[in-house]
């Protein structure tokens, strides 16, 4: 694949940013990306800490949305 050599933490950041519309859970993002859930969850926490993501509705279930994007 084209992602060889890219650390999984960086890939997780890209996947979370790309799919965080409020319609995908972190578990679904992990499944689609092939990355482990813990890495995806940590990426979401990192992005939220930098204000690139905000909790969305059911944040307890792992749903997030991109700041300035998506419905809600």
Tab-separated table of N, CA and C in Angstrom:
chain	number	residue	atom	x	y	z
A	1	UNK	N	0.808	-1.196	0.000
A	1	UNK	CA	0.000	0.000	0.000
A	1	UNK	C	0.845	1.251	0.000
A	2	UNK	N	0.219	2.364	-0.235
A	2	UNK	CA	0.896	3.643	-0.294
A	2	UNK	C	1.210	4.262	1.055
A	3	UNK	N	0.855	3.569	2.133
A	3	UNK	CA	1.035	4.145	3.463
A	3	UNK	C	2.223	3.550	4.208
A	4	UNK	N	3.056	2.804	3.529
A	4	UNK	CA	4.206	2.198	4.186
A	4	UNK	C	5.153	3.275	4.682
A	5	UNK	N	5.639	3.098	5.880
A	5	UNK	CA	6.584	4.046	6.443
A	5	UNK	C	5.953	5.216	7.168
A	6	UNK	N	4.647	5.381	7.059
A	6	UNK	CA	3.968	6.459	7.779
A	6	UNK	C	3.538	5.914	9.135
A	7	UNK	N	3.943	6.562	10.227
A	7	UNK	CA	3.555	6.072	11.561
A	7	UNK	C	2.036	5.991	11.706
A	8	UNK	N	1.583	4.946	12.396
A	8	UNK	CA	0.135	4.740	12.529
A	8	UNK	C	-0.542	5.898	13.253
A	9	UNK	N	0.186	6.593	14.121
A	9	UNK	CA	-0.398	7.741	14.818
A	9	UNK	C	-0.733	8.865	13.835
A	10	UNK	N	0.129	9.073	12.851
A	10	UNK	CA	-0.140	10.095	11.836
A	10	UNK	C	-1.287	9.671	10.924
A	11	UNK	N	-1.310	8.401	10.560
A	11	UNK	CA	-2.419	7.904	9.749
A	11	UNK	C	-3.738	8.063	10.484
A	12	UNK	N	-3.733	7.789	11.780
A	12	UNK	CA	-4.957	7.912	12.573
A	12	UNK	C	-5.455	9.347	12.583
A	13	UNK	N	-4.554	10.307	12.705
A	13	UNK	CA	-4.953	11.715	12.664
A	13	UNK	C	-5.663	12.031	11.348
A	14	UNK	N	-5.109	11.554	10.246
A	14	UNK	CA	-5.712	11.811	8.937
A	14	UNK	C	-7.064	11.129	8.794
A	15	UNK	N	-7.164	9.892	9.234
A	15	UNK	CA	-8.437	9.170	9.146
A	15	UNK	C	-9.507	9.859	9.987
A	16	UNK	N	-9.147	10.244	11.203
A	16	UNK	CA	-10.132	10.885	12.087
A	16	UNK	C	-10.582	12.216	11.496
A	17	UNK	N	-9.656	13.011	11.009
A	17	UNK	CA	-10.036	14.287	10.393
A	17	UNK	C	-10.927	14.074	9.172
A	18	UNK	N	-10.618	13.081	8.388
A	18	UNK	CA	-11.369	12.835	7.161
A	18	UNK	C	-12.785	12.327	7.407
A	19	UNK	N	-12.951	11.521	8.435
A	19	UNK	CA	-14.245	10.867	8.637
A	19	UNK	C	-15.055	11.408	9.808
A	20	UNK	N	-14.593	12.443	10.470
A	20	UNK	CA	-15.309	12.981	11.625
A	20	UNK	C	-16.349	13.998	11.194
A	21	UNK	N	-17.466	13.480	10.725
A	21	UNK	CA	-18.566	14.327	10.271
A	21	UNK	C	-19.737	14.291	11.244
A	22	UNK	N	-19.630	13.462	12.267
A	22	UNK	CA	-20.736	13.276	13.203
A	22	UNK	C	-21.584	12.071	12.834
A	23	UNK	N	-21.284	11.468	11.695
A	23	UNK	CA	-22.044	10.297	11.257
A	23	UNK	C	-21.281	9.001	11.480
A	24	UNK	N	-20.004	9.083	11.786
A	24	UNK	CA	-19.153	7.913	12.014
A	24	UNK	C	-18.691	7.914	13.459
A	25	UNK	N	-18.693	6.756	14.072
A	25	UNK	CA	-18.130	6.641	15.418
A	25	UNK	C	-16.635	6.370	15.290
A	26	UNK	N	-15.914	6.538	16.376
A	26	UNK	CA	-14.491	6.219	16.358
A	26	UNK	C	-14.271	4.746	16.072
A	27	UNK	N	-15.153	3.906	16.551
A	27	UNK	CA	-15.039	2.469	16.277
A	27	UNK	C	-15.189	2.197	14.778
A	28	UNK	N	-16.122	2.875	14.136
A	28	UNK	CA	-16.294	2.719	12.688
A	28	UNK	C	-15.076	3.240	11.928
A	29	UNK	N	-14.506	4.336	12.400
A	29	UNK	CA	-13.302	4.876	11.766
A	29	UNK	C	-12.155	3.882	11.911
A	30	UNK	N	-12.013	3.301	13.090
A	30	UNK	CA	-10.967	2.291	13.296
A	30	UNK	C	-11.168	1.106	12.358
A	31	UNK	N	-12.400	0.661	12.220
A	31	UNK	CA	-12.698	-0.468	11.348
A	31	UNK	C	-12.368	-0.142	9.890
A	32	UNK	N	-12.792	1.006	9.424
A	32	UNK	CA	-12.547	1.396	8.027
A	32	UNK	C	-11.066	1.602	7.746
A	33	UNK	N	-10.348	2.131	8.720
A	33	UNK	CA	-8.931	2.440	8.520
A	33	UNK	C	-8.031	1.227	8.688
A	34	UNK	N	-8.515	0.233	9.419
A	34	UNK	CA	-7.678	-0.920	9.725
A	34	UNK	C	-6.731	-0.669	10.886
A	35	UNK	N	-6.896	0.478	11.539
A	35	UNK	CA	-6.080	0.820	12.708
A	35	UNK	C	-6.776	0.353	13.980
A	36	UNK	N	-5.998	0.143	15.032
A	36	UNK	CA	-6.616	-0.278	16.287
A	36	UNK	C	-7.373	0.891	16.923
A	37	UNK	N	-8.410	0.549	17.686
A	37	UNK	CA	-9.285	1.553	18.277
A	37	UNK	C	-8.529	2.520	19.175
A	38	UNK	N	-7.603	2.015	19.987
A	38	UNK	CA	-6.870	2.886	20.917
A	38	UNK	C	-6.100	3.975	20.175
A	39	UNK	N	-5.505	3.640	19.037
A	39	UNK	CA	-4.763	4.628	18.250
A	39	UNK	C	-5.707	5.681	17.684
A	40	UNK	N	-6.858	5.243	17.196
A	40	UNK	CA	-7.850	6.172	16.653
A	40	UNK	C	-8.403	7.070	17.759
A	41	UNK	N	-8.695	6.487	18.921
A	41	UNK	CA	-9.216	7.283	20.031
A	41	UNK	C	-8.190	8.315	20.496
A	42	UNK	N	-6.934	7.924	20.560
A	42	UNK	CA	-5.890	8.863	20.973
A	42	UNK	C	-5.736	9.988	19.949
A	43	UNK	N	-5.870	9.666	18.670
A	43	UNK	CA	-5.817	10.697	17.632
A	43	UNK	C	-6.962	11.692	17.815
A	44	UNK	N	-8.152	11.184	18.114
A	44	UNK	CA	-9.304	12.066	18.329
A	44	UNK	C	-9.078	12.963	19.542
A	45	UNK	N	-8.510	12.407	20.589
A	45	UNK	CA	-8.217	13.214	21.786
A	45	UNK	C	-7.197	14.301	21.466
A	46	UNK	N	-6.179	13.948	20.701
A	46	UNK	CA	-5.158	14.921	20.312
A	46	UNK	C	-5.775	16.047	19.495
A	47	UNK	N	-6.606	15.693	18.538
A	47	UNK	CA	-7.253	16.703	17.697
A	47	UNK	C	-8.218	17.565	18.499
A	48	UNK	N	-8.923	16.972	19.450
A	48	UNK	CA	-9.840	17.737	20.297
A	48	UNK	C	-9.060	18.713	21.181
A	49	UNK	N	-7.901	18.293	21.659
A	49	UNK	CA	-7.080	19.150	22.513
A	49	UNK	C	-6.544	20.358	21.756
A	50	UNK	N	-6.467	20.252	20.445
A	50	UNK	CA	-5.981	21.370	19.628
A	50	UNK	C	-7.131	22.135	18.982
A	51	UNK	N	-8.357	21.826	19.414
A	51	UNK	CA	-9.577	22.474	18.908
A	51	UNK	C	-9.856	22.206	17.433
A	52	UNK	N	-9.301	21.134	16.895
A	52	UNK	CA	-9.627	20.743	15.524
A	52	UNK	C	-10.869	19.860	15.471
A	53	UNK	N	-11.238	19.285	16.611
A	53	UNK	CA	-12.457	18.489	16.736
A	53	UNK	C	-13.187	18.907	17.989
A	54	UNK	N	-14.486	18.715	17.967
A	54	UNK	CA	-15.314	19.009	19.133
A	54	UNK	C	-16.204	17.811	19.410
A	55	UNK	N	-16.550	17.570	20.684
A	55	UNK	CA	-17.498	16.491	20.986
A	55	UNK	C	-18.792	16.702	20.227
A	56	UNK	N	-19.430	15.616	19.873
A	56	UNK	CA	-20.671	15.685	19.106
A	56	UNK	C	-21.703	14.767	19.730
A	57	UNK	N	-22.850	15.290	20.070
A	57	UNK	CA	-23.974	14.512	20.581
A	57	UNK	C	-23.595	13.391	21.518
A	58	UNK	N	-23.343	12.230	20.972
A	58	UNK	CA	-23.052	11.037	21.756
A	58	UNK	C	-21.571	10.826	21.960
A	59	UNK	N	-20.862	11.851	22.399
A	59	UNK	CA	-19.409	11.762	22.534
A	59	UNK	C	-18.982	10.584	23.392
A	60	UNK	N	-19.828	10.175	24.330
A	60	UNK	CA	-19.502	9.038	25.176
A	60	UNK	C	-19.324	7.785	24.326
A	61	UNK	N	-20.085	7.693	23.236
A	61	UNK	CA	-19.967	6.552	22.347
A	61	UNK	C	-18.835	6.736	21.328
A	62	UNK	N	-18.145	7.851	21.391
A	62	UNK	CA	-17.013	8.063	20.518
A	62	UNK	C	-17.300	8.872	19.281
A	63	UNK	N	-18.436	9.573	19.253
A	63	UNK	CA	-18.756	10.379	18.084
A	63	UNK	C	-18.183	11.774	18.242
A	64	UNK	N	-17.605	12.270	17.186
A	64	UNK	CA	-17.030	13.599	17.190
A	64	UNK	C	-17.304	14.252	15.850
A	65	UNK	N	-17.134	15.536	15.777
A	65	UNK	CA	-17.267	16.207	14.479
A	65	UNK	C	-16.124	17.187	14.321
A	66	UNK	N	-15.822	17.486	13.097
A	66	UNK	CA	-14.789	18.452	12.792
A	66	UNK	C	-15.323	19.843	13.110
A	67	UNK	N	-14.506	20.681	13.722
A	67	UNK	CA	-14.938	22.054	14.019
A	67	UNK	C	-15.255	22.781	12.730
A	68	UNK	N	-16.421	23.428	12.708
A	68	UNK	CA	-16.814	24.203	11.544
A	68	UNK	C	-17.382	23.360	10.418
A	69	UNK	N	-17.505	22.064	10.634
A	69	UNK	CA	-18.006	21.207	9.563
A	69	UNK	C	-19.139	20.335	10.058
A	70	UNK	N	-19.867	19.750	9.164
A	70	UNK	CA	-20.936	18.829	9.523
A	70	UNK	C	-22.149	19.537	10.088
A	71	UNK	N	-23.187	18.774	10.275
A	71	UNK	CA	-24.428	19.317	10.843
A	71	UNK	C	-24.337	19.358	12.346
A	72	UNK	N	-25.133	20.204	12.930
A	72	UNK	CA	-25.208	20.174	14.377
A	72	UNK	C	-24.809	21.419	14.943
